[in-house]
Amino acid sequence: MLDSRDLLQLTGKTAAVFGVANERSIAWAIAKALSGAGANIAFSCESERVLDKVTALAKGLGGTNTVQVCDVANEQHTHEFFKPVEKNFRGLDFLIHSIAFAPRETFGKPFYQTTKEEFFQTLNISAYSLIELTRKALPLMREGGSIVTLTYLAGERAIHNYNVMGTAKAALEQIVRQLSLELGDKGIRINAISQGPTQTLAARGITGFVDMKEFHEKTAPLGGSSAEDAAGVALFLCSGLSRHVTGEVLHNDGGFSILGMQLPKTNKA
Ligand code: NAD
């Protein structure tokens, strides 16, 4: 018998959440949803610069939460991150990877002008980091665990200005599928949420983002996307309700990705 209330209950579970920069971050909405369902949160933030901000946010949540600096480009940081998680929480159930970075100039120049350095830095932080964090989290993860990452339609389609970040998202989505093969035997799922344009710090760096977001709002069957919508999907993907779902890229974009011709809505219905 499926008891949906039981399956949605995360009391006694622990989530490592990567990618909170401020209260607009998708990772923050996800942390609030997981915490609301009873999970404890081990937050990571990119640098000392945002440590106070993330610590203040974490303090406002219920449950037992910790905050540590972890730059995913720094192997020592990713190694050190999981030691206190093991000590404080004695294991891990969920890993939320909500991280991306590309040098700002890559969004504003032709894709063919991407340098090797820009390419490797973007792929390293935005895609490879999922492999490294999975490897380091795995010894702590309990059966029934779930890993969730965030992607965008530019990993599947050609989208103006998104450039090398689209390449990183394509790699990220394949990493999800490939890891799902190996994690299945351990009873751990891994999935990606393909999120529609959402007003956040990272989004502000994308050339033409405001136009993209407006176009999406006008054309997607369900209109624009919010961080809270993504949080609902993440909660589902961490809960027992999705116990048989892995290796998927789940679109949380109001239906934008299914459109054949993206004309503004006519409201004829
Ligand atoms: P955000 O700026 O709030 O989050 C991005 C996070 O990445 C920040 O917390 C930043 O500190 C972190 N980060 C960057 N480099 C890092 C590093 N070296 N080490 C550790 N952390 C690092 O923006 P967001 O929109 O919440 O982005 C979260 C995820 O959602 C990203 O993967 C992004 O590509 C994805 N996404 C966002 C949108 C959107 O429209 N906002 C749409 C689809 C997918």
CSV table of C-alpha atoms and ligand atoms in Angstrom, one decimal:
chain,number,residue,atom,x,y,z
A,1,MET,CA,0.0,0.0,0.0
A,2,LEU,CA,1.3,3.4,-1.0
A,3,ASP,CA,1.1,5.9,2.0
A,4,SER,CA,1.9,9.2,0.3
A,5,ARG,CA,2.2,11.1,3.6
A,6,ASP,CA,4.7,8.6,4.9
A,7,LEU,CA,6.7,8.7,1.6
A,8,LEU,CA,6.9,12.5,1.7
A,9,GLN,CA,8.1,12.5,5.3
A,10,LEU,CA,11.9,13.3,5.5
A,11,THR,CA,12.3,13.4,9.3
A,12,GLY,CA,15.7,12.0,10.4
A,13,LYS,CA,17.1,12.4,6.8
A,14,THR,CA,20.0,14.7,5.9
A,15,ALA,CA,20.6,16.7,2.7
A,16,ALA,CA,23.8,18.2,1.5
A,17,VAL,CA,22.8,21.3,-0.4
A,18,PHE,CA,25.3,23.0,-2.8
A,19,GLY,CA,24.4,26.3,-4.5
A,20,VAL,CA,22.8,28.7,-2.0
A,21,ALA,CA,24.1,32.3,-2.7
A,22,ASN,CA,21.1,34.2,-1.5
A,23,GLU,CA,17.4,33.9,-0.9
A,24,ARG,CA,16.7,33.9,-4.6
A,25,SER,CA,18.8,30.8,-5.3
A,26,ILE,CA,16.9,27.7,-6.5
A,27,ALA,CA,19.0,25.8,-3.9
A,28,TRP,CA,17.5,27.9,-1.2
A,29,ALA,CA,13.9,27.1,-2.2
A,30,ILE,CA,14.9,23.4,-2.3
A,31,ALA,CA,16.5,23.6,1.1
A,32,LYS,CA,13.4,25.2,2.6
A,33,ALA,CA,11.2,22.5,1.0
A,34,LEU,CA,13.4,19.6,2.3
A,35,SER,CA,13.7,21.2,5.7
A,36,GLY,CA,9.9,21.7,5.8
A,37,ALA,CA,9.5,17.9,5.2
A,38,GLY,CA,11.8,17.3,8.2
A,39,ALA,CA,15.3,16.9,6.7
A,40,ASN,CA,18.4,18.4,8.3
A,41,ILE,CA,20.6,20.4,5.9
A,42,ALA,CA,24.4,20.6,5.5
A,43,PHE,CA,24.8,23.7,3.4
A,44,SER,CA,27.8,24.5,1.3
A,45,CYS,CA,28.5,27.9,0.0
A,46,GLU,CA,31.1,29.0,-2.6
A,47,SER,CA,33.2,31.4,-0.6
A,48,GLU,CA,33.7,33.4,2.7
A,49,ARG,CA,32.1,36.3,0.8
A,50,VAL,CA,28.6,34.7,1.1
A,51,LEU,CA,29.2,32.7,4.3
A,52,ASP,CA,27.5,35.2,6.7
A,53,LYS,CA,24.5,35.5,4.3
A,54,VAL,CA,24.0,31.7,4.0
A,55,THR,CA,24.6,31.2,7.7
A,56,ALA,CA,21.8,33.7,8.5
A,57,LEU,CA,19.4,32.0,6.1
A,58,ALA,CA,20.2,28.5,7.6
A,59,LYS,CA,19.6,29.8,11.1
A,60,GLY,CA,16.1,30.8,10.1
A,61,LEU,CA,15.2,27.2,9.2
A,62,GLY,CA,14.1,24.6,11.7
A,63,GLY,CA,16.1,21.4,12.4
A,64,THR,CA,19.8,20.9,12.7
A,65,ASN,CA,21.7,22.7,9.9
A,66,THR,CA,25.4,23.4,9.3
A,67,VAL,CA,27.1,25.7,6.8
A,68,GLN,CA,30.6,25.3,5.3
A,69,VAL,CA,32.5,27.0,2.5
A,70,CYS,CA,33.2,24.6,-0.4
A,71,ASP,CA,34.5,25.8,-3.8
A,72,VAL,CA,33.9,22.8,-6.0
A,73,ALA,CA,36.9,23.8,-8.1
A,74,ASN,CA,39.1,23.1,-5.1
A,75,GLU,CA,39.6,19.3,-4.4
A,76,GLN,CA,40.7,20.0,-0.8
A,77,HIS,CA,37.4,21.8,-0.1
A,78,THR,CA,35.2,19.0,-1.6
A,79,HIS,CA,37.2,16.4,0.5
A,80,GLU,CA,36.9,18.4,3.7
A,81,PHE,CA,33.2,19.1,3.2
A,82,PHE,CA,32.0,15.6,3.9
A,83,LYS,CA,34.0,14.9,7.1
A,84,PRO,CA,31.8,17.0,9.4
A,85,VAL,CA,28.7,15.8,7.6
A,86,GLU,CA,29.7,12.3,8.6
A,87,LYS,CA,30.4,13.4,12.2
A,88,ASN,CA,27.3,15.6,12.7
A,89,PHE,CA,24.7,13.6,10.8
A,90,ARG,CA,26.2,10.0,10.6
A,91,GLY,CA,25.3,9.7,7.0
A,92,LEU,CA,23.6,11.3,4.1
A,93,ASP,CA,20.4,10.8,2.2
A,94,PHE,CA,20.3,13.6,-0.4
A,95,LEU,CA,22.8,15.5,-2.5
A,96,ILE,CA,21.5,18.7,-4.2
A,97,HIS,CA,23.8,20.0,-6.9
A,98,SER,CA,22.6,23.5,-7.9
A,99,ILE,CA,25.8,25.0,-9.1
A,100,ALA,CA,26.9,26.5,-12.4
A,101,PHE,CA,29.5,29.0,-13.5
A,102,ALA,CA,30.8,30.3,-16.9
A,103,PRO,CA,32.9,33.4,-17.3
A,104,ARG,CA,30.5,36.3,-18.0
A,105,GLU,CA,32.1,37.1,-21.4
A,106,THR,CA,31.2,33.7,-22.8
A,107,PHE,CA,27.5,34.7,-22.8
A,108,GLY,CA,28.2,37.9,-24.8
A,109,LYS,CA,30.5,36.7,-27.7
A,110,PRO,CA,30.1,34.2,-30.5
A,111,PHE,CA,30.3,30.5,-29.2
A,112,TYR,CA,33.2,29.8,-31.7
A,113,GLN,CA,35.3,32.3,-29.8
A,114,THR,CA,35.1,30.2,-26.6
A,115,THR,CA,38.7,29.7,-25.3
A,116,LYS,CA,40.0,26.4,-24.1
A,117,GLU,CA,40.4,27.9,-20.6
A,118,GLU,CA,36.8,29.2,-20.6
A,119,PHE,CA,35.6,25.8,-21.8
A,120,PHE,CA,37.4,23.7,-19.2
A,121,GLN,CA,36.5,26.1,-16.3
A,122,THR,CA,32.8,26.0,-17.3
A,123,LEU,CA,32.7,22.3,-17.7
A,124,ASN,CA,34.7,21.7,-14.5
A,125,ILE,CA,32.5,23.7,-12.2
A,126,SER,CA,29.1,23.1,-13.9
A,127,ALA,CA,29.3,19.5,-14.9
A,128,TYR,CA,32.4,17.6,-13.6
A,129,SER,CA,31.6,18.8,-10.0
A,130,LEU,CA,28.6,16.4,-10.0
A,131,ILE,CA,30.9,13.4,-10.6
A,132,GLU,CA,33.3,14.5,-7.9
A,133,LEU,CA,30.6,15.4,-5.3
A,134,THR,CA,28.8,12.1,-6.0
A,135,ARG,CA,32.1,10.1,-5.5
A,136,LYS,CA,32.8,11.9,-2.2
A,137,ALA,CA,29.2,11.7,-0.9
A,138,LEU,CA,28.7,8.1,-1.9
A,139,PRO,CA,30.4,6.4,1.1
A,140,LEU,CA,28.0,8.3,3.4
A,141,MET,CA,24.9,7.8,1.4
A,142,ARG,CA,22.2,5.5,2.7
A,143,GLU,CA,20.0,3.2,0.6
A,144,GLY,CA,17.0,5.1,-0.7
A,145,GLY,CA,19.1,8.2,-1.2
A,146,SER,CA,18.6,10.7,-4.0
A,147,ILE,CA,20.9,13.1,-6.0
A,148,VAL,CA,19.3,16.0,-7.8
A,149,THR,CA,21.0,18.5,-10.1
A,150,LEU,CA,19.7,21.5,-12.1
A,151,THR,CA,19.9,21.9,-15.8
A,152,TYR,CA,18.4,24.0,-18.7
A,153,LEU,CA,16.9,23.3,-22.1
A,154,ALA,CA,20.1,24.6,-23.7
A,155,GLY,CA,21.6,21.2,-22.9
A,156,GLU,CA,19.3,19.7,-25.6
A,157,ARG,CA,18.6,22.6,-28.0
A,158,ALA,CA,20.6,25.5,-29.5
A,159,ILE,CA,19.8,28.7,-27.6
A,160,HIS,CA,21.2,32.1,-28.4
A,161,ASN,CA,23.8,33.5,-25.9
A,162,TYR,CA,23.8,30.4,-23.7
A,163,ASN,CA,26.9,29.2,-25.5
A,164,VAL,CA,29.4,27.1,-23.5
A,165,MET,CA,27.0,26.7,-20.6
A,166,GLY,CA,24.8,24.8,-23.0
A,167,THR,CA,27.7,22.4,-23.6
A,168,ALA,CA,28.1,22.0,-19.9
A,169,LYS,CA,24.4,21.3,-19.4
A,170,ALA,CA,24.5,18.6,-22.2
A,171,ALA,CA,27.5,17.0,-20.3
A,172,LEU,CA,25.7,17.3,-17.0
A,173,GLU,CA,22.6,15.5,-18.3
A,174,GLN,CA,24.7,12.6,-19.7
A,175,ILE,CA,26.5,12.4,-16.4
A,176,VAL,CA,23.1,11.9,-14.7
A,177,ARG,CA,22.2,9.1,-17.1
A,178,GLN,CA,25.7,7.4,-16.8
A,179,LEU,CA,25.8,7.7,-12.9
A,180,SER,CA,22.3,6.3,-12.7
A,181,LEU,CA,23.6,3.0,-14.0
A,182,GLU,CA,26.1,2.6,-11.2
A,183,LEU,CA,24.0,4.1,-8.4
A,184,GLY,CA,21.0,1.8,-9.0
A,185,ASP,CA,22.6,-1.2,-7.4
A,186,LYS,CA,23.2,0.9,-4.2
A,187,GLY,CA,19.5,1.9,-4.2
A,188,ILE,CA,20.4,5.5,-4.9
A,189,ARG,CA,18.6,7.6,-7.6
A,190,ILE,CA,20.0,10.5,-9.6
A,191,ASN,CA,17.9,12.9,-11.7
A,192,ALA,CA,18.0,16.4,-13.2
A,193,ILE,CA,15.4,19.2,-13.1
A,194,SER,CA,15.4,21.2,-16.3
A,195,GLN,CA,14.2,24.5,-15.0
A,196,GLY,CA,12.6,27.3,-17.0
A,197,PRO,CA,14.2,30.8,-16.8
A,198,THR,CA,14.1,32.0,-13.2
A,199,GLN,CA,15.2,35.3,-11.8
A,200,THR,CA,18.4,34.6,-9.8
A,201,LEU,CA,22.0,35.8,-9.4
A,202,ALA,CA,23.4,33.4,-12.0
A,203,ALA,CA,20.6,34.2,-14.5
A,204,ARG,CA,21.4,37.9,-14.4
A,205,GLY,CA,24.8,37.1,-15.9
A,206,ILE,CA,23.3,35.7,-19.1
A,207,THR,CA,23.1,38.1,-22.0
A,208,GLY,CA,19.4,38.6,-23.1
A,209,PHE,CA,18.0,36.8,-20.0
A,210,VAL,CA,15.2,39.3,-19.5
A,211,ASP,CA,14.0,38.7,-23.1
A,212,MET,CA,14.3,34.9,-22.7
A,213,LYS,CA,12.3,35.0,-19.5
A,214,GLU,CA,9.5,37.2,-21.0
A,215,PHE,CA,9.3,35.0,-24.1
A,216,HIS,CA,9.0,31.9,-22.0
A,217,GLU,CA,6.3,33.5,-19.9
A,218,LYS,CA,4.3,34.4,-23.0
A,219,THR,CA,4.6,31.1,-24.8
A,220,ALA,CA,4.9,28.2,-22.2
A,221,PRO,CA,1.5,26.5,-21.7
A,222,LEU,CA,1.7,27.1,-17.9
A,223,GLY,CA,3.7,30.4,-18.1
A,224,GLY,CA,6.8,31.3,-16.2
A,225,SER,CA,8.9,29.2,-13.8
A,226,SER,CA,9.7,29.9,-10.1
A,227,ALA,CA,12.3,28.5,-7.7
A,228,GLU,CA,9.4,27.3,-5.6
A,229,ASP,CA,8.2,25.2,-8.5
A,230,ALA,CA,11.6,23.6,-8.8
A,231,ALA,CA,11.6,23.0,-5.0
A,232,GLY,CA,8.4,21.0,-5.3
A,233,VAL,CA,9.9,18.8,-8.0
A,234,ALA,CA,13.1,18.3,-5.9
A,235,LEU,CA,11.0,17.3,-2.9
A,236,PHE,CA,9.3,14.7,-5.1
A,237,LEU,CA,12.6,13.4,-6.4
A,238,CYS,CA,14.0,13.1,-2.8
A,239,SER,CA,10.8,11.5,-1.4
A,240,GLY,CA,9.8,7.9,-1.6
A,241,LEU,CA,7.2,8.9,-4.2
A,242,SER,CA,9.9,8.8,-6.9
A,243,ARG,CA,11.5,5.6,-5.6
A,244,HIS,CA,11.5,4.1,-9.1
A,245,VAL,CA,12.6,7.2,-11.1
A,246,THR,CA,16.3,7.6,-12.0
A,247,GLY,CA,18.5,8.9,-14.8
A,248,GLU,CA,15.7,11.3,-15.9
A,249,VAL,CA,15.8,14.9,-17.0
A,250,LEU,CA,12.5,16.2,-15.7
A,251,HIS,CA,11.3,19.5,-17.3
A,252,ASN,CA,9.9,22.0,-14.8
A,253,ASP,CA,9.3,24.7,-17.4
A,254,GLY,CA,5.6,25.1,-17.7
A,255,GLY,CA,5.6,22.9,-20.8
A,256,PHE,CA,7.9,25.1,-22.9
A,257,SER,CA,10.1,22.2,-24.0
A,258,ILE,CA,7.2,20.4,-25.7
A,259,LEU,CA,6.3,23.2,-28.1
A,260,GLY,CA,6.9,22.8,-31.8
A,261,MET,CA,6.3,26.4,-32.7
A,262,GLN,CA,6.9,28.9,-30.0
A,263,LEU,CA,4.3,31.6,-30.8
A,264,PRO,CA,2.8,33.8,-28.1
A,265,LYS,CA,-0.3,32.3,-26.5
A,266,THR,CA,-3.7,33.3,-28.1
A,267,ASN,CA,-5.9,32.4,-25.2
A,268,LYS,CA,-8.5,30.9,-27.6
A,269,ALA,CA,-9.5,28.1,-25.2
B,1,NAD,P1,22.4,31.1,-8.1
B,1,NAD,O1,23.4,32.1,-8.6
B,1,NAD,O2,21.6,31.5,-7.0
B,1,NAD,O3,23.1,29.7,-7.9
B,1,NAD,C1,24.3,29.3,-8.5
B,1,NAD,C2,25.2,28.8,-7.4
B,1,NAD,O4,26.4,28.3,-8.0
B,1,NAD,C3,25.7,30.0,-6.5
B,1,NAD,O5,25.3,29.6,-5.2
B,1,NAD,C4,27.2,30.0,-6.6
B,1,NAD,O6,27.8,30.4,-5.5
B,1,NAD,C5,27.4,28.5,-7.0
B,1,NAD,N1,28.8,28.3,-7.6
B,1,NAD,C6,29.3,28.9,-8.7
B,1,NAD,N2,30.6,28.5,-8.8
B,1,NAD,C7,30.9,27.7,-7.7
B,1,NAD,C8,32.0,27.0,-7.2
B,1,NAD,N3,33.2,27.1,-7.9
B,1,NAD,N4,31.9,26.3,-6.1
B,1,NAD,C9,30.8,26.2,-5.4
B,1,NAD,N5,29.6,26.8,-5.8
B,1,NAD,C10,29.7,27.6,-6.9
B,1,NAD,O7,21.5,30.8,-9.4
B,1,NAD,P2,20.5,29.6,-9.7
B,1,NAD,O8,19.7,30.1,-10.9
B,1,NAD,O9,19.8,29.3,-8.5
B,1,NAD,O10,21.4,28.4,-10.2
B,1,NAD,C11,21.3,27.1,-9.7
B,1,NAD,C12,21.3,26.1,-10.8
B,1,NAD,O11,20.1,26.2,-11.5
B,1,NAD,C13,22.5,26.2,-11.8
B,1,NAD,O12,22.9,24.9,-12.1
B,1,NAD,C14,21.8,26.9,-13.0
B,1,NAD,O13,22.4,26.6,-14.2
B,1,NAD,C15,20.4,26.1,-12.9
B,1,NAD,N6,19.4,26.7,-13.7
B,1,NAD,C16,19.0,28.0,-13.5
B,1,NAD,C17,18.0,28.5,-14.3
B,1,NAD,C18,17.6,30.0,-14.1
B,1,NAD,O14,16.9,30.5,-15.0
B,1,NAD,N7,17.9,30.6,-13.0
B,1,NAD,C19,17.4,27.8,-15.3
B,1,NAD,C20,17.8,26.5,-15.5
B,1,NAD,C21,18.8,25.9,-14.7
